[in-house]
Short mmCIF file of C-alpha atoms in Angstrom, two decimals:
data_model
loop_
_atom_site.label_atom_id
_atom_site.label_comp_id
_atom_site.label_asym_id
_atom_site.label_seq_id
_atom_site.Cartn_x
_atom_site.Cartn_y
_atom_site.Cartn_z
CA GLU A 1 11.83 -12.54 -23.80
CA ALA A 2 12.90 -9.11 -22.54
CA GLU A 3 15.38 -9.10 -19.67
CA VAL A 4 17.00 -6.67 -17.29
CA ALA A 5 20.62 -6.30 -18.33
CA GLN A 6 23.37 -5.73 -15.77
CA SER A 7 27.12 -5.35 -16.04
CA PRO A 8 29.66 -6.29 -15.01
CA ARG A 9 28.72 -9.78 -13.90
CA TYR A 10 31.56 -9.90 -11.37
CA LYS A 11 33.70 -7.17 -9.85
CA ILE A 12 36.68 -7.55 -7.57
CA THR A 13 38.12 -4.41 -6.06
CA GLU A 14 40.24 -3.28 -3.18
CA LYS A 15 38.80 -1.27 -0.33
CA SER A 16 38.82 2.50 -0.82
CA GLN A 17 38.51 2.09 -4.59
CA ALA A 18 35.52 3.28 -6.61
CA VAL A 19 33.18 0.84 -8.37
CA ALA A 20 30.24 1.33 -10.67
CA PHE A 21 27.44 -0.95 -11.79
CA TRP A 22 25.21 -0.49 -14.80
CA CYS A 23 21.63 -1.56 -15.40
CA ASP A 24 19.35 -1.45 -18.44
CA PRO A 25 15.74 -2.23 -17.49
CA ILE A 26 13.09 -3.87 -19.60
CA SER A 27 11.84 -1.47 -22.24
CA GLY A 28 8.76 0.39 -21.09
CA HIS A 29 9.35 -0.19 -17.39
CA ALA A 30 9.18 3.16 -15.66
CA THR A 31 10.22 1.91 -12.23
CA LEU A 32 13.79 0.80 -11.59
CA TYR A 33 15.21 -0.60 -8.37
CA TRP A 34 18.64 -1.35 -6.99
CA TYR A 35 18.77 -4.07 -4.36
CA ARG A 36 21.65 -5.48 -2.35
CA GLN A 37 21.67 -9.14 -1.40
CA ILE A 38 24.01 -10.62 1.17
CA LEU A 39 24.60 -14.35 0.87
CA GLY A 40 21.85 -16.30 2.58
CA GLN A 41 19.50 -13.35 2.88
CA GLY A 42 16.74 -11.79 0.85
CA PRO A 43 17.37 -8.72 -1.29
CA GLU A 44 17.16 -5.33 0.43
CA LEU A 45 16.13 -2.20 -1.42
CA LEU A 46 18.77 0.49 -1.81
CA VAL A 47 17.09 2.93 -4.16
CA GLN A 48 13.97 3.16 -6.31
CA PHE A 49 13.45 5.35 -9.38
CA GLN A 50 10.24 6.37 -11.07
CA ASP A 51 11.41 7.47 -14.51
CA GLU A 52 14.40 9.71 -13.73
CA SER A 53 13.33 10.66 -10.22
CA VAL A 54 14.38 9.01 -6.99
CA VAL A 55 11.27 8.00 -5.03
CA ASP A 56 12.99 6.11 -2.23
CA ASP A 57 16.63 6.13 -1.19
CA SER A 58 16.10 5.84 2.54
CA GLN A 59 18.31 2.73 2.78
CA LEU A 60 21.08 4.02 0.53
CA PRO A 61 24.31 4.86 2.45
CA LYS A 62 24.60 8.27 0.88
CA ASP A 63 28.06 9.01 2.24
CA ARG A 64 29.50 6.46 -0.20
CA PHE A 65 26.73 5.30 -2.53
CA SER A 66 25.14 7.23 -5.35
CA ALA A 67 22.67 6.28 -8.05
CA GLU A 68 21.41 8.01 -11.12
CA ARG A 69 19.00 7.43 -13.97
CA LEU A 70 19.55 10.55 -16.00
CA LYS A 71 17.32 9.86 -19.00
CA GLY A 72 14.85 7.65 -17.21
CA VAL A 73 16.11 4.52 -18.91
CA ASP A 74 19.39 2.92 -17.82
CA SER A 75 20.91 3.49 -14.42
CA THR A 76 24.28 3.51 -12.68
CA LEU A 77 25.02 2.68 -9.06
CA LYS A 78 28.36 3.86 -7.70
CA ILE A 79 30.26 3.14 -4.51
CA GLN A 80 33.14 5.38 -3.50
CA PRO A 81 35.08 4.38 -1.51
CA ALA A 82 34.27 0.69 -1.33
CA GLU A 83 34.47 -1.00 2.07
CA LEU A 84 34.89 -4.65 2.98
CA GLY A 85 31.28 -4.80 4.16
CA ASP A 86 30.04 -3.83 0.70
CA SER A 87 30.80 -7.31 -0.63
CA ALA A 88 27.44 -8.60 -1.84
CA MET A 89 25.30 -9.20 -4.92
CA TYR A 90 23.89 -5.99 -6.37
CA LEU A 91 20.64 -6.60 -8.18
CA CYS A 92 18.77 -4.33 -10.51
CA ALA A 93 15.07 -4.82 -11.13
CA SER A 94 12.38 -3.07 -13.10
CA SER A 95 8.62 -3.09 -13.15
CA ARG A 96 5.81 -1.61 -15.18
CA ASP A 97 3.78 -0.85 -12.07
CA ASN A 98 5.18 0.51 -8.86
CA GLY A 99 6.05 -2.27 -6.47
CA GLU A 100 4.48 -5.07 -8.48
CA LYS A 101 5.95 -7.93 -10.48
CA LEU A 102 9.56 -6.87 -10.39
CA PHE A 103 11.86 -8.48 -12.94
CA PHE A 104 15.45 -8.88 -11.82
CA GLY A 105 18.71 -8.93 -13.69
CA SER A 106 21.44 -11.49 -13.03
CA GLY A 107 23.20 -9.12 -10.68
CA THR A 108 26.76 -7.95 -10.11
CA GLN A 109 28.70 -9.95 -7.57
CA LEU A 110 31.03 -7.53 -5.78
CA SER A 111 34.00 -8.67 -3.76
CA VAL A 112 35.93 -6.03 -1.83
CA LEU A 113 39.38 -7.17 -0.71
CA GLY B 1 10.57 -3.55 12.25
CA GLU B 2 7.98 -5.72 10.57
CA SER B 3 9.32 -8.41 8.31
CA VAL B 4 8.43 -11.44 6.28
CA GLY B 5 9.71 -14.71 7.64
CA LEU B 6 9.76 -18.38 6.74
CA HIS B 7 8.91 -21.38 8.90
CA LEU B 8 11.38 -23.79 7.27
CA PRO B 9 14.75 -22.70 5.98
CA THR B 10 15.28 -25.99 4.08
CA LEU B 11 13.00 -28.44 2.36
CA SER B 12 14.01 -31.72 0.72
CA VAL B 13 11.61 -33.65 -1.49
CA GLN B 14 11.67 -36.50 -3.95
CA GLU B 15 11.15 -35.86 -7.64
CA GLY B 16 7.48 -36.09 -8.49
CA ASP B 17 6.29 -35.14 -5.01
CA ASN B 18 4.40 -31.96 -4.30
CA SER B 19 6.26 -29.24 -2.39
CA ILE B 20 4.84 -26.68 -0.02
CA ILE B 21 6.91 -23.67 1.00
CA ASN B 22 5.51 -21.53 3.79
CA CYS B 23 5.89 -17.89 4.68
CA ALA B 24 4.60 -15.93 7.67
CA TYR B 25 4.19 -12.20 7.36
CA SER B 26 3.67 -9.72 10.15
CA ASN B 27 2.42 -6.63 8.32
CA SER B 28 -1.35 -6.90 8.11
CA ALA B 29 -1.39 -3.78 5.94
CA SER B 30 0.35 -5.49 3.01
CA ASP B 31 -1.80 -5.62 -0.11
CA TYR B 32 0.39 -7.60 -2.48
CA PHE B 33 2.55 -10.70 -2.20
CA ILE B 34 4.95 -12.37 -4.57
CA TRP B 35 7.10 -15.48 -4.80
CA TYR B 36 10.51 -15.62 -6.41
CA LYS B 37 12.85 -18.48 -7.26
CA GLN B 38 16.57 -17.86 -7.13
CA GLU B 39 19.15 -20.27 -8.48
CA SER B 40 22.76 -20.06 -7.42
CA GLY B 41 24.53 -17.04 -8.89
CA LYS B 42 21.41 -15.70 -10.59
CA GLY B 43 18.88 -13.01 -9.88
CA PRO B 44 15.44 -13.82 -8.46
CA GLN B 45 12.96 -15.10 -11.02
CA PHE B 46 9.28 -14.22 -10.76
CA ILE B 47 7.04 -17.21 -10.06
CA ILE B 48 3.60 -15.96 -9.08
CA ASP B 49 1.93 -13.08 -7.29
CA ILE B 50 -1.33 -12.49 -5.46
CA ARG B 51 -3.26 -9.50 -4.19
CA SER B 52 -4.73 -9.32 -0.73
CA ASN B 53 -8.30 -9.45 -2.07
CA MET B 54 -7.66 -13.03 -3.24
CA ASP B 55 -6.95 -16.18 -1.26
CA LYS B 56 -5.71 -18.43 -4.05
CA ARG B 57 -4.06 -18.10 -7.40
CA GLN B 58 -2.82 -20.79 -9.75
CA GLY B 59 -0.10 -20.82 -12.33
CA GLN B 60 1.66 -23.52 -14.26
CA ARG B 61 2.41 -26.23 -11.65
CA VAL B 62 2.34 -23.61 -8.90
CA THR B 63 -0.36 -22.36 -6.56
CA VAL B 64 -0.13 -19.54 -4.06
CA LEU B 65 -2.43 -19.52 -1.05
CA LEU B 66 -3.01 -16.48 1.14
CA ASN B 67 -4.54 -16.72 4.58
CA LYS B 68 -4.95 -13.18 5.89
CA THR B 69 -6.50 -14.36 9.15
CA VAL B 70 -3.25 -15.93 10.30
CA LYS B 71 -1.01 -13.86 8.01
CA HIS B 72 0.33 -16.87 6.15
CA LEU B 73 1.42 -17.33 2.56
CA SER B 74 2.32 -20.60 0.89
CA LEU B 75 3.68 -21.74 -2.43
CA GLN B 76 2.70 -25.17 -3.67
CA ILE B 77 4.68 -26.78 -6.46
CA ALA B 78 3.10 -29.80 -8.11
CA ALA B 79 5.18 -32.72 -9.39
CA THR B 80 8.43 -31.18 -8.22
CA GLN B 81 11.36 -31.59 -10.60
CA PRO B 82 15.12 -31.40 -10.03
CA GLY B 83 15.08 -28.10 -11.92
CA ASP B 84 12.93 -26.67 -9.15
CA SER B 85 15.85 -26.89 -6.74
CA ALA B 86 16.61 -23.31 -5.69
CA VAL B 87 16.04 -20.78 -2.94
CA TYR B 88 12.47 -19.51 -2.78
CA PHE B 89 11.67 -16.06 -1.42
CA CYS B 90 8.34 -14.59 -0.51
CA ALA B 91 7.93 -10.82 -0.49
CA GLU B 92 5.22 -8.43 0.63
CA ARG B 93 4.32 -4.88 -0.22
CA PRO B 94 3.11 -2.86 2.77
CA ILE B 95 0.64 -0.07 2.08
CA GLY B 96 1.39 1.80 5.28
CA GLY B 97 4.20 2.91 7.52
CA THR B 98 7.77 3.62 6.56
CA SER B 99 7.89 0.67 4.16
CA TYR B 100 4.99 1.92 2.05
CA GLY B 101 5.13 0.55 -1.47
CA LYS B 102 8.46 -1.22 -0.93
CA LEU B 103 8.67 -4.89 -1.74
CA THR B 104 10.13 -6.48 1.40
CA PHE B 105 11.71 -9.91 1.12
CA GLY B 106 11.90 -12.74 3.60
CA GLN B 107 15.01 -14.82 4.24
CA GLY B 108 14.31 -17.63 1.80
CA THR B 109 13.76 -21.40 1.85
CA ILE B 110 16.18 -23.78 0.20
CA LEU B 111 14.33 -26.42 -1.81
CA THR B 112 16.29 -29.52 -2.79
CA VAL B 113 14.70 -32.05 -5.11
CA HIS B 114 16.22 -35.53 -5.15
CA PRO B 115 15.93 -37.64 -8.32
#
């Protein structure tokens, strides 16, 4: 069964350092999403791609976060510099149809010390 | 802003019982709803979805009910098993406003199944 691949699984960093997360969506899924999930809460959308184009990044803190999906397949989410409040699970998801039946990866658990 | 919420943050059931997890949504313009199961340390796993032109949909051991009159969504799990223990999230997709097309998640319900 096809899955959304994410790496690394865990990341520990110090504040002010740069971190990057990688995601490979399910083959054929044009829409890719990055969500952030704080413990005990539901995921919140950071950025949504349709192929290589950003269609929604209204909740992305653009002063420190950036995301790209250069060839419309895999994607990278970067934080620079990391802050203590960025500690969370970062989830990547993909879907065939916009906004429907999202499939999630296992996430990257980020701890900023 | 509008959000999806849950009546019960925790639910404990005995193995073999049926479970019902409830979700209240406030955005009457949402056209699509979905339930996810999330186990500790893992990403959300798709369970079942339903469009707003339906009021019931069944899957394997699960049923989703949609009541648009009172803006209520529920997930029924038949013959609950210990492996069903997880956090369950409902999510909606608004078709209007600033959240157009964005899947918006509720806070989750913790389901614990006792052997």
